[in-house]
C-alpha cells in the first residue's frame, strides 16, 4: 500500500516530468484492492492523468497545480466550489505638480506679426497663469531669454504675488529695430532661487513677442504731378490738359485746396475730373506706362466737391498693358452724402509689368453736379 501511494504522489506532483516520458510501465500502475474505494479513486486519477498525457502529444501540456501543503489521501471533489483568487488593484502614485510652471493665456497687446515703423516704441503684455504649486512673489523676475531683445530690459521684477491658479498680466517696454524685417524675442520667468521656467507641458518653453518692421511708404508715381502727361478723352474725342472749368465737353483740372463733401478743406493737391454734360457721359485719363513692383499700391481719397448735392457717379481705376484692352482694377460708386472715401488698391498682381493706369469717371444717368475729385492719387511702394 505504501508503494502504491508513493507512485500516486509522484504522478500527482510531478505530472510535468511524467508528461515528457512514455506511458508508465504497467507494472508501476497501482492495483487497488477490492472494496478499497480510495485506491480505486487513486487508480482512476492515474488513468485520467495518463489519458491527458496521450491527448496532449500534439498540443500544449496542461500542468496540474502544485500544492505547497502535504499530500492528501482525499480524492478531489468535483462539486466543491473553487476558492476565488483576490484581484489586486495597481497602486497609482499621486501626480506631483512642479513648483514653478506657467501657461500662456493670451497676448493682451501686440499679437504676432504686428507691424511697426523703425524705432517705434511699444509695450508687449502677456497674460500668464501660475500653473505650478508655488506662489510667484516680487522676488520673481521677467527675464530675456534669447532672440531679439528690442531694447527691452534684460530682467525686471514682477509687481506682486501670483498664487497657484491665478493669472497675471506681465508687460515689458520695447522698441522696434531700425532695419526692415521680422523680429522675435523670447522671454521666461526666474524664481528667487534662480530657476528659469516658462510654458508648455514641462514648463520649459519660453513665451515670445514677434513683430514686423516696415519702412515708411514712399510715393513712386504721383498722378497729380504728372496729370498732363496722361491722354484725356471723352467718347467724343481728346480733351486739352489742363482743361477749362465749366466746359460742357468735360475737363480735368488740378486743384490745390479743394473743399470736399461736408466742407472738408484739404491742403494737398487733387484732380477735378468732370465728365461731359450729357447723360451717361465719361471722362478718361490714360497715363504713361509704369513698371509695377511687388507691394505697390494705388491710394487716393475720392469725393464730390462741396455743394454738389446732385452728384452721383462711378469712379474707376482701370489699366492697359501695351495696346491691349482696358481692364478694371477697382471701382467705386460715389454720391453726395457729406462723406469721402479712402481707397487703397493692391497692385501686386501686376508686378513686373509695364502698366498704363487710367482714371475714369462715368456719370450715373443725370450729369448735373457730377464733380469727381481725386485727392492725391498716387502709387505707393
Tab-separated table of C-alpha atoms in Angstrom:
chain	number	residue	atom	x	y	z
A	1	UNK	CA	0.000	0.000	0.000
A	2	UNK	CA	2.855	2.475	0.703
A	3	UNK	CA	4.403	1.701	-2.678
A	4	UNK	CA	1.089	2.438	-4.408
A	5	UNK	CA	0.684	5.696	-2.556
A	6	UNK	CA	4.213	6.798	-3.456
A	7	UNK	CA	3.548	6.173	-7.125
A	8	UNK	CA	0.292	8.100	-6.980
A	9	UNK	CA	2.010	11.076	-5.359
A	10	UNK	CA	4.769	11.036	-7.907
A	11	UNK	CA	2.277	11.228	-10.715
A	12	UNK	CA	0.170	13.869	-8.999
A	13	UNK	CA	3.031	16.169	-8.041
A	14	UNK	CA	5.343	15.710	-10.947
A	15	UNK	CA	2.936	15.449	-13.815
A	16	UNK	CA	5.145	17.648	-15.955
A	17	UNK	CA	8.027	15.244	-15.668
A	18	UNK	CA	5.778	12.268	-16.448
A	19	UNK	CA	4.332	14.093	-19.463
A	20	UNK	CA	7.750	14.187	-21.086
A	21	UNK	CA	8.197	10.427	-20.851
A	22	UNK	CA	6.424	7.496	-22.430
A	23	UNK	CA	3.425	5.871	-20.719
A	24	UNK	CA	4.226	4.328	-17.351
A	25	UNK	CA	5.068	0.656	-17.369
A	26	UNK	CA	2.086	-1.401	-16.495
A	27	UNK	CA	3.806	-2.850	-13.504
A	28	UNK	CA	4.065	0.563	-11.878
A	29	UNK	CA	0.359	1.338	-12.076
A	30	UNK	CA	-1.137	0.651	-8.615
A	31	UNK	CA	-3.766	-2.069	-8.471
A	32	UNK	CA	-6.405	-1.140	-5.903
A	33	UNK	CA	-7.694	-3.779	-3.528
A	34	UNK	CA	-11.254	-4.939	-3.872
A	35	UNK	CA	-13.579	-2.779	-1.893
A	36	UNK	CA	-10.919	-0.125	-1.374
A	37	UNK	CA	-12.700	2.982	-2.728
A	38	UNK	CA	-9.791	5.262	-2.003
A	39	UNK	CA	-7.449	3.062	-4.007
A	40	UNK	CA	-9.958	2.813	-6.779
A	41	UNK	CA	-10.243	6.625	-6.946
A	42	UNK	CA	-6.486	6.928	-6.969
A	43	UNK	CA	-6.199	4.461	-9.792
A	44	UNK	CA	-8.799	6.361	-11.736
A	45	UNK	CA	-6.809	9.548	-11.123
A	46	UNK	CA	-3.676	7.963	-12.563
A	47	UNK	CA	-5.599	6.726	-15.570
A	48	UNK	CA	-7.022	10.239	-16.089
A	49	UNK	CA	-3.541	11.771	-15.986
A	50	UNK	CA	-2.254	9.196	-18.442
A	51	UNK	CA	-5.166	9.980	-20.763
A	52	UNK	CA	-4.332	13.697	-20.660
A	53	UNK	CA	-0.683	12.866	-21.450
A	54	UNK	CA	-1.719	10.916	-24.510
A	55	UNK	CA	-4.150	13.591	-25.687
A	56	UNK	CA	-1.518	16.313	-25.292
A	57	UNK	CA	1.013	14.637	-27.520
A	58	UNK	CA	0.190	17.104	-30.296
A	59	UNK	CA	-0.533	20.207	-28.209
A	60	UNK	CA	0.399	22.074	-25.040
A	61	UNK	CA	0.528	20.020	-21.908
A	62	UNK	CA	-1.560	21.357	-19.018
A	63	UNK	CA	0.377	21.422	-15.788
A	64	UNK	CA	-1.542	20.492	-12.658
A	65	UNK	CA	-1.426	22.979	-9.796
A	66	UNK	CA	1.368	22.476	-7.309
A	67	UNK	CA	0.309	22.485	-3.706
A	68	UNK	CA	2.616	23.781	-1.023
A	69	UNK	CA	0.852	21.616	1.532
A	70	UNK	CA	1.491	17.987	2.177
A	71	UNK	CA	-0.176	15.277	0.078
A	72	UNK	CA	-3.758	14.392	0.845
A	73	UNK	CA	-5.329	10.963	0.530
A	74	UNK	CA	-8.728	12.549	-0.026
A	75	UNK	CA	-9.676	12.471	-3.712
A	76	UNK	CA	-10.733	15.780	-5.259
A	77	UNK	CA	-14.409	16.654	-5.059
A	78	UNK	CA	-15.547	17.986	-8.482
A	79	UNK	CA	-18.574	19.615	-6.941
A	80	UNK	CA	-16.554	21.633	-4.430
A	81	UNK	CA	-16.507	25.373	-5.027
A	82	UNK	CA	-13.209	26.900	-6.146
A	83	UNK	CA	-11.832	29.483	-3.789
A	84	UNK	CA	-11.626	32.805	-5.729
A	85	UNK	CA	-8.208	34.397	-6.036
A	86	UNK	CA	-8.323	38.027	-4.880
A	87	UNK	CA	-7.515	40.617	-7.591
A	88	UNK	CA	-5.038	43.284	-6.576
A	89	UNK	CA	-5.627	46.803	-7.945
A	90	UNK	CA	-2.467	48.610	-9.104
A	91	UNK	CA	-1.356	51.390	-6.862
A	92	UNK	CA	-1.386	54.803	-8.681
A	93	UNK	CA	1.289	57.173	-7.484
A	94	UNK	CA	-0.016	60.709	-6.882
A	95	UNK	CA	0.940	63.300	-9.549
A	96	UNK	CA	3.413	65.867	-8.298
A	97	UNK	CA	2.810	69.413	-9.572
A	98	UNK	CA	6.092	71.254	-10.238
A	99	UNK	CA	6.788	74.267	-8.079
A	100	UNK	CA	7.315	76.700	-10.983
A	101	UNK	CA	5.366	76.429	-14.224
A	102	UNK	CA	3.297	78.865	-16.329
A	103	UNK	CA	0.627	78.764	-19.016
A	104	UNK	CA	0.155	81.452	-21.680
A	105	UNK	CA	-3.485	82.548	-21.573
A	106	UNK	CA	-3.344	85.224	-24.296
A	107	UNK	CA	-1.405	88.047	-25.934
A	108	UNK	CA	-3.052	91.115	-24.435
A	109	UNK	CA	-1.165	93.501	-26.716
A	110	UNK	CA	0.958	93.203	-29.876
A	111	UNK	CA	-0.225	89.897	-31.368
A	112	UNK	CA	2.279	88.013	-33.529
A	113	UNK	CA	3.035	89.797	-36.791
A	114	UNK	CA	2.136	93.290	-35.590
A	115	UNK	CA	3.696	95.917	-37.858
A	116	UNK	CA	5.777	98.855	-36.644
A	117	UNK	CA	7.896	101.579	-38.176
A	118	UNK	CA	11.636	101.547	-37.399
A	119	UNK	CA	12.346	102.815	-33.887
A	120	UNK	CA	8.702	102.799	-32.802
A	121	UNK	CA	8.092	102.330	-29.064
A	122	UNK	CA	5.548	99.739	-27.945
A	123	UNK	CA	4.584	97.680	-24.890
A	124	UNK	CA	4.154	93.927	-25.049
A	125	UNK	CA	1.797	92.366	-22.477
A	126	UNK	CA	1.321	88.635	-21.879
A	127	UNK	CA	-1.431	87.141	-19.717
A	128	UNK	CA	0.051	84.177	-17.833
A	129	UNK	CA	-1.442	81.681	-15.404
A	130	UNK	CA	0.541	80.275	-12.457
A	131	UNK	CA	0.214	76.578	-13.289
A	132	UNK	CA	2.631	75.397	-10.610
A	133	UNK	CA	2.381	74.771	-6.888
A	134	UNK	CA	4.459	77.749	-5.664
A	135	UNK	CA	3.414	81.387	-5.327
A	136	UNK	CA	5.249	83.875	-7.514
A	137	UNK	CA	6.441	86.816	-5.477
A	138	UNK	CA	8.067	90.171	-6.111
A	139	UNK	CA	11.369	88.303	-5.985
A	140	UNK	CA	10.460	86.584	-9.266
A	141	UNK	CA	11.662	88.241	-12.494
A	142	UNK	CA	10.676	88.504	-16.129
A	143	UNK	CA	13.914	87.597	-17.917
A	144	UNK	CA	15.020	87.989	-21.537
A	145	UNK	CA	15.972	84.533	-22.799
A	146	UNK	CA	17.044	84.706	-26.470
A	147	UNK	CA	16.319	86.190	-29.887
A	148	UNK	CA	15.772	89.918	-30.434
A	149	UNK	CA	15.648	91.911	-27.182
A	150	UNK	CA	14.359	95.032	-28.981
A	151	UNK	CA	15.902	97.358	-26.391
A	152	UNK	CA	13.911	95.770	-23.570
A	153	UNK	CA	15.262	95.321	-20.029
A	154	UNK	CA	17.302	92.162	-19.502
A	155	UNK	CA	15.208	91.468	-16.413
A	156	UNK	CA	12.543	93.145	-14.343
A	157	UNK	CA	10.713	92.047	-11.166
A	158	UNK	CA	7.073	91.036	-11.006
A	159	UNK	CA	4.805	93.649	-9.492
A	160	UNK	CA	3.050	91.427	-6.960
A	161	UNK	CA	2.199	87.933	-5.770
A	162	UNK	CA	0.554	85.379	-8.068
A	163	UNK	CA	-0.816	82.324	-6.276
A	164	UNK	CA	-1.225	78.906	-7.951
A	165	UNK	CA	-4.155	79.027	-10.379
A	166	UNK	CA	-4.189	82.835	-10.620
A	167	UNK	CA	-3.479	84.875	-13.771
A	168	UNK	CA	-1.361	87.994	-14.154
A	169	UNK	CA	-0.609	90.494	-16.950
A	170	UNK	CA	3.142	90.922	-17.392
A	171	UNK	CA	4.408	93.775	-19.590
A	172	UNK	CA	7.731	94.911	-20.998
A	173	UNK	CA	8.534	98.148	-22.868
A	174	UNK	CA	10.250	97.543	-26.222
A	175	UNK	CA	11.437	99.405	-29.304
A	176	UNK	CA	11.198	98.252	-32.903
A	177	UNK	CA	14.621	97.747	-34.567
A	178	UNK	CA	15.751	100.158	-37.261
A	179	UNK	CA	16.050	97.570	-40.026
A	180	UNK	CA	13.183	96.279	-42.147
A	181	UNK	CA	12.194	92.667	-41.448
A	182	UNK	CA	10.679	90.273	-38.912
A	183	UNK	CA	11.884	90.080	-35.311
A	184	UNK	CA	11.126	87.761	-32.387
A	185	UNK	CA	12.269	87.888	-28.767
A	186	UNK	CA	11.902	85.006	-26.268
A	187	UNK	CA	11.252	85.513	-22.557
A	188	UNK	CA	10.992	83.382	-19.406
A	189	UNK	CA	10.397	83.789	-15.682
A	190	UNK	CA	13.030	83.299	-12.995
A	191	UNK	CA	12.392	82.279	-9.391
A	192	UNK	CA	14.099	83.641	-6.294
A	193	UNK	CA	16.382	80.610	-6.334
A	194	UNK	CA	17.440	81.302	-9.927
A	195	UNK	CA	15.316	78.625	-11.618
A	196	UNK	CA	14.283	79.559	-15.155
A	197	UNK	CA	10.841	78.371	-16.207
A	198	UNK	CA	8.201	79.093	-18.795
A	199	UNK	CA	5.239	77.494	-20.506
A	200	UNK	CA	4.483	74.105	-22.079
A	201	UNK	CA	3.843	70.650	-20.598
A	202	UNK	CA	7.160	70.655	-18.788
A	203	UNK	CA	7.222	74.389	-18.108
A	204	UNK	CA	10.479	74.820	-20.012
A	205	UNK	CA	9.417	76.668	-23.181
A	206	UNK	CA	9.707	80.467	-23.492
A	207	UNK	CA	6.904	82.832	-24.462
A	208	UNK	CA	7.665	85.470	-27.078
A	209	UNK	CA	6.893	88.696	-28.892
A	210	UNK	CA	7.013	88.756	-32.705
A	211	UNK	CA	6.778	91.884	-34.869
A	212	UNK	CA	7.403	93.045	-38.419
A	213	UNK	CA	9.251	96.282	-39.151
A	214	UNK	CA	8.381	98.026	-42.407
A	215	UNK	CA	9.951	101.101	-43.907
A	216	UNK	CA	7.780	104.181	-44.474
A	217	UNK	CA	5.877	104.099	-47.742
A	218	UNK	CA	7.061	106.473	-50.403
A	219	UNK	CA	5.352	107.886	-53.456
A	220	UNK	CA	6.897	106.339	-56.557
A	221	UNK	CA	4.492	107.942	-59.026
A	222	UNK	CA	2.168	110.899	-58.454
A	223	UNK	CA	-0.769	111.075	-60.840
A	224	UNK	CA	-1.390	114.662	-59.690
A	225	UNK	CA	2.100	115.899	-60.510
A	226	UNK	CA	2.044	114.154	-63.893
A	227	UNK	CA	-1.621	114.584	-64.770
A	228	UNK	CA	-0.962	116.373	-68.065
A	229	UNK	CA	1.289	113.502	-69.178
A	230	UNK	CA	-1.927	111.489	-69.444
A	231	UNK	CA	-4.116	111.368	-72.540
A	232	UNK	CA	-7.511	112.759	-71.501
A	233	UNK	CA	-10.553	111.991	-73.586
A	234	UNK	CA	-14.318	111.500	-73.741
A	235	UNK	CA	-16.482	109.470	-76.084
A	236	UNK	CA	-16.384	112.497	-78.397
A	237	UNK	CA	-12.600	112.758	-78.601
A	238	UNK	CA	-9.499	114.135	-76.887
A	239	UNK	CA	-9.536	116.847	-74.226
A	240	UNK	CA	-6.959	119.568	-73.551
A	241	UNK	CA	-4.905	119.495	-70.336
A	242	UNK	CA	-5.361	121.498	-68.295
A	243	UNK	CA	-8.997	121.977	-69.206
A	244	UNK	CA	-11.375	124.850	-68.651
A	245	UNK	CA	-13.672	124.753	-65.642
A	246	UNK	CA	-17.343	124.528	-66.606
A	247	UNK	CA	-16.738	123.267	-70.149
A	248	UNK	CA	-19.761	121.192	-71.280
A	249	UNK	CA	-17.363	118.865	-73.144
A	250	UNK	CA	-15.763	117.782	-69.898
A	251	UNK	CA	-12.462	118.858	-68.358
A	252	UNK	CA	-9.644	117.985	-65.952
A	253	UNK	CA	-8.003	120.471	-63.572
A	254	UNK	CA	-5.515	120.358	-60.736
A	255	UNK	CA	-6.946	121.863	-57.523
A	256	UNK	CA	-4.569	122.935	-54.776
A	257	UNK	CA	-7.011	123.385	-51.903
A	258	UNK	CA	-10.232	121.601	-52.674
A	259	UNK	CA	-13.290	121.723	-50.432
A	260	UNK	CA	-14.823	118.254	-50.394
A	261	UNK	CA	-18.189	116.971	-49.190
A	262	UNK	CA	-19.101	118.104	-45.711
A	263	UNK	CA	-16.916	121.220	-46.036
A	264	UNK	CA	-13.628	119.384	-45.546
A	265	UNK	CA	-10.817	121.589	-46.847
A	266	UNK	CA	-7.587	119.911	-47.967
A	267	UNK	CA	-4.161	121.480	-48.346
A	268	UNK	CA	-2.987	118.645	-50.617
A	269	UNK	CA	-3.494	118.856	-54.379
A	270	UNK	CA	-6.015	116.764	-56.261
A	271	UNK	CA	-7.632	116.285	-59.676
A	272	UNK	CA	-11.081	117.570	-60.584
A	273	UNK	CA	-12.280	115.307	-63.392
A	274	UNK	CA	-15.632	116.472	-64.735
A	275	UNK	CA	-17.379	114.300	-67.354
A	276	UNK	CA	-19.208	115.944	-70.297
A	277	UNK	CA	-22.644	117.415	-69.654
A	278	UNK	CA	-24.557	114.532	-71.239
A	279	UNK	CA	-26.410	111.557	-69.824
A	280	UNK	CA	-24.012	108.682	-69.037
A	281	UNK	CA	-21.055	110.831	-70.055
A	282	UNK	CA	-17.486	109.623	-69.451
A	283	UNK	CA	-14.043	111.169	-68.989
A	284	UNK	CA	-10.849	109.110	-69.004
A	285	UNK	CA	-7.146	109.885	-68.434
A	286	UNK	CA	-4.594	107.261	-69.553
A	287	UNK	CA	-1.108	107.697	-68.027
A	288	UNK	CA	2.244	106.603	-69.483
A	289	UNK	CA	3.433	103.046	-68.819
A	290	UNK	CA	4.792	102.467	-65.315
A	291	UNK	CA	6.645	99.352	-64.149
A	292	UNK	CA	4.906	97.899	-61.106
A	293	UNK	CA	6.797	96.123	-58.322
A	294	UNK	CA	5.605	93.685	-55.697
A	295	UNK	CA	3.795	95.501	-52.886
A	296	UNK	CA	2.930	98.612	-54.893
A	297	UNK	CA	-0.495	100.128	-54.216
A	298	UNK	CA	-2.731	102.844	-55.654
A	299	UNK	CA	-4.049	105.220	-52.999
A	300	UNK	CA	-6.307	108.263	-53.049
A	301	UNK	CA	-9.261	109.919	-51.354
A	302	UNK	CA	-12.323	110.297	-53.577
A	303	UNK	CA	-15.264	112.629	-53.130
A	304	UNK	CA	-17.669	115.016	-54.790
A	305	UNK	CA	-16.849	118.681	-54.413
A	306	UNK	CA	-18.684	120.635	-51.754
A	307	UNK	CA	-22.182	121.922	-52.547
A	308	UNK	CA	-22.579	119.439	-55.454
A	309	UNK	CA	-25.732	117.995	-53.960
A	310	UNK	CA	-26.898	116.157	-57.111
A	311	UNK	CA	-23.540	114.451	-57.559
A	312	UNK	CA	-23.820	110.721	-58.386
A	313	UNK	CA	-21.219	108.887	-60.471
A	314	UNK	CA	-18.969	105.831	-60.806
A	315	UNK	CA	-15.217	106.330	-60.356
A	316	UNK	CA	-12.815	103.668	-61.642
A	317	UNK	CA	-9.153	102.695	-61.598
A	318	UNK	CA	-8.512	100.943	-64.912
A	319	UNK	CA	-5.375	99.846	-66.754
A	320	UNK	CA	-3.987	98.699	-70.064
A	321	UNK	CA	-0.815	96.772	-70.903
A	322	UNK	CA	0.650	97.877	-74.230
A	323	UNK	CA	-2.120	98.282	-76.768
A	324	UNK	CA	-4.295	95.656	-75.087
A	325	UNK	CA	-7.854	96.075	-73.920
A	326	UNK	CA	-8.824	98.280	-70.983
A	327	UNK	CA	-9.447	96.334	-67.767
A	328	UNK	CA	-10.880	97.428	-64.426
A	329	UNK	CA	-8.798	97.132	-61.253
A	330	UNK	CA	-11.251	98.771	-58.849
A	331	UNK	CA	-14.399	100.910	-58.936
A	332	UNK	CA	-16.496	102.929	-56.512
A	333	UNK	CA	-19.980	104.466	-56.596
A	334	UNK	CA	-19.678	107.998	-55.278
A	335	UNK	CA	-22.543	110.319	-54.410
A	336	UNK	CA	-23.067	113.413	-52.317
A	337	UNK	CA	-23.569	112.186	-48.741
A	338	UNK	CA	-21.270	114.505	-46.750
A	339	UNK	CA	-18.640	111.769	-46.654
A	340	UNK	CA	-15.475	110.895	-48.534
A	341	UNK	CA	-13.782	107.566	-49.202
A	342	UNK	CA	-10.145	106.441	-48.830
A	343	UNK	CA	-9.196	103.901	-51.479
A	344	UNK	CA	-6.233	101.534	-51.379
A	345	UNK	CA	-5.824	99.067	-54.264
A	346	UNK	CA	-3.095	96.419	-54.183
A	347	UNK	CA	-1.171	96.258	-57.487
A	348	UNK	CA	0.878	93.135	-56.707
A	349	UNK	CA	-0.859	91.072	-59.413
A	350	UNK	CA	0.706	93.415	-61.975
A	351	UNK	CA	4.229	93.208	-60.524
A	352	UNK	CA	6.962	93.144	-63.169
A	353	UNK	CA	4.711	94.561	-65.885
A	354	UNK	CA	4.673	97.977	-67.561
A	355	UNK	CA	1.161	99.246	-66.915
A	356	UNK	CA	-0.760	102.255	-68.217
A	357	UNK	CA	-3.062	103.331	-65.384
A	358	UNK	CA	-6.358	105.018	-66.250
A	359	UNK	CA	-8.582	107.266	-64.123
A	360	UNK	CA	-12.183	107.084	-65.334
A	361	UNK	CA	-15.377	108.886	-64.247
A	362	UNK	CA	-18.807	107.798	-65.551
A	363	UNK	CA	-21.998	109.705	-64.822
A	364	UNK	CA	-24.890	107.664	-63.443
A	365	UNK	CA	-27.786	108.922	-65.521
A	366	UNK	CA	-28.185	112.663	-64.963
A	367	UNK	CA	-24.918	114.624	-65.307
A	368	UNK	CA	-25.816	117.545	-63.038
A	369	UNK	CA	-23.266	118.292	-60.276
A	370	UNK	CA	-21.012	115.321	-61.165
A	371	UNK	CA	-17.828	116.894	-59.809
A	372	UNK	CA	-15.473	113.948	-59.260
A	373	UNK	CA	-12.433	114.767	-57.139
A	374	UNK	CA	-9.324	112.586	-56.621
A	375	UNK	CA	-7.249	113.785	-53.670
A	376	UNK	CA	-3.574	112.887	-54.081
A	377	UNK	CA	-3.969	109.906	-56.468
A	378	UNK	CA	-0.585	108.144	-56.343
A	379	UNK	CA	1.289	104.854	-56.445
A	380	UNK	CA	2.992	103.916	-53.180
A	381	UNK	CA	5.832	101.490	-52.526
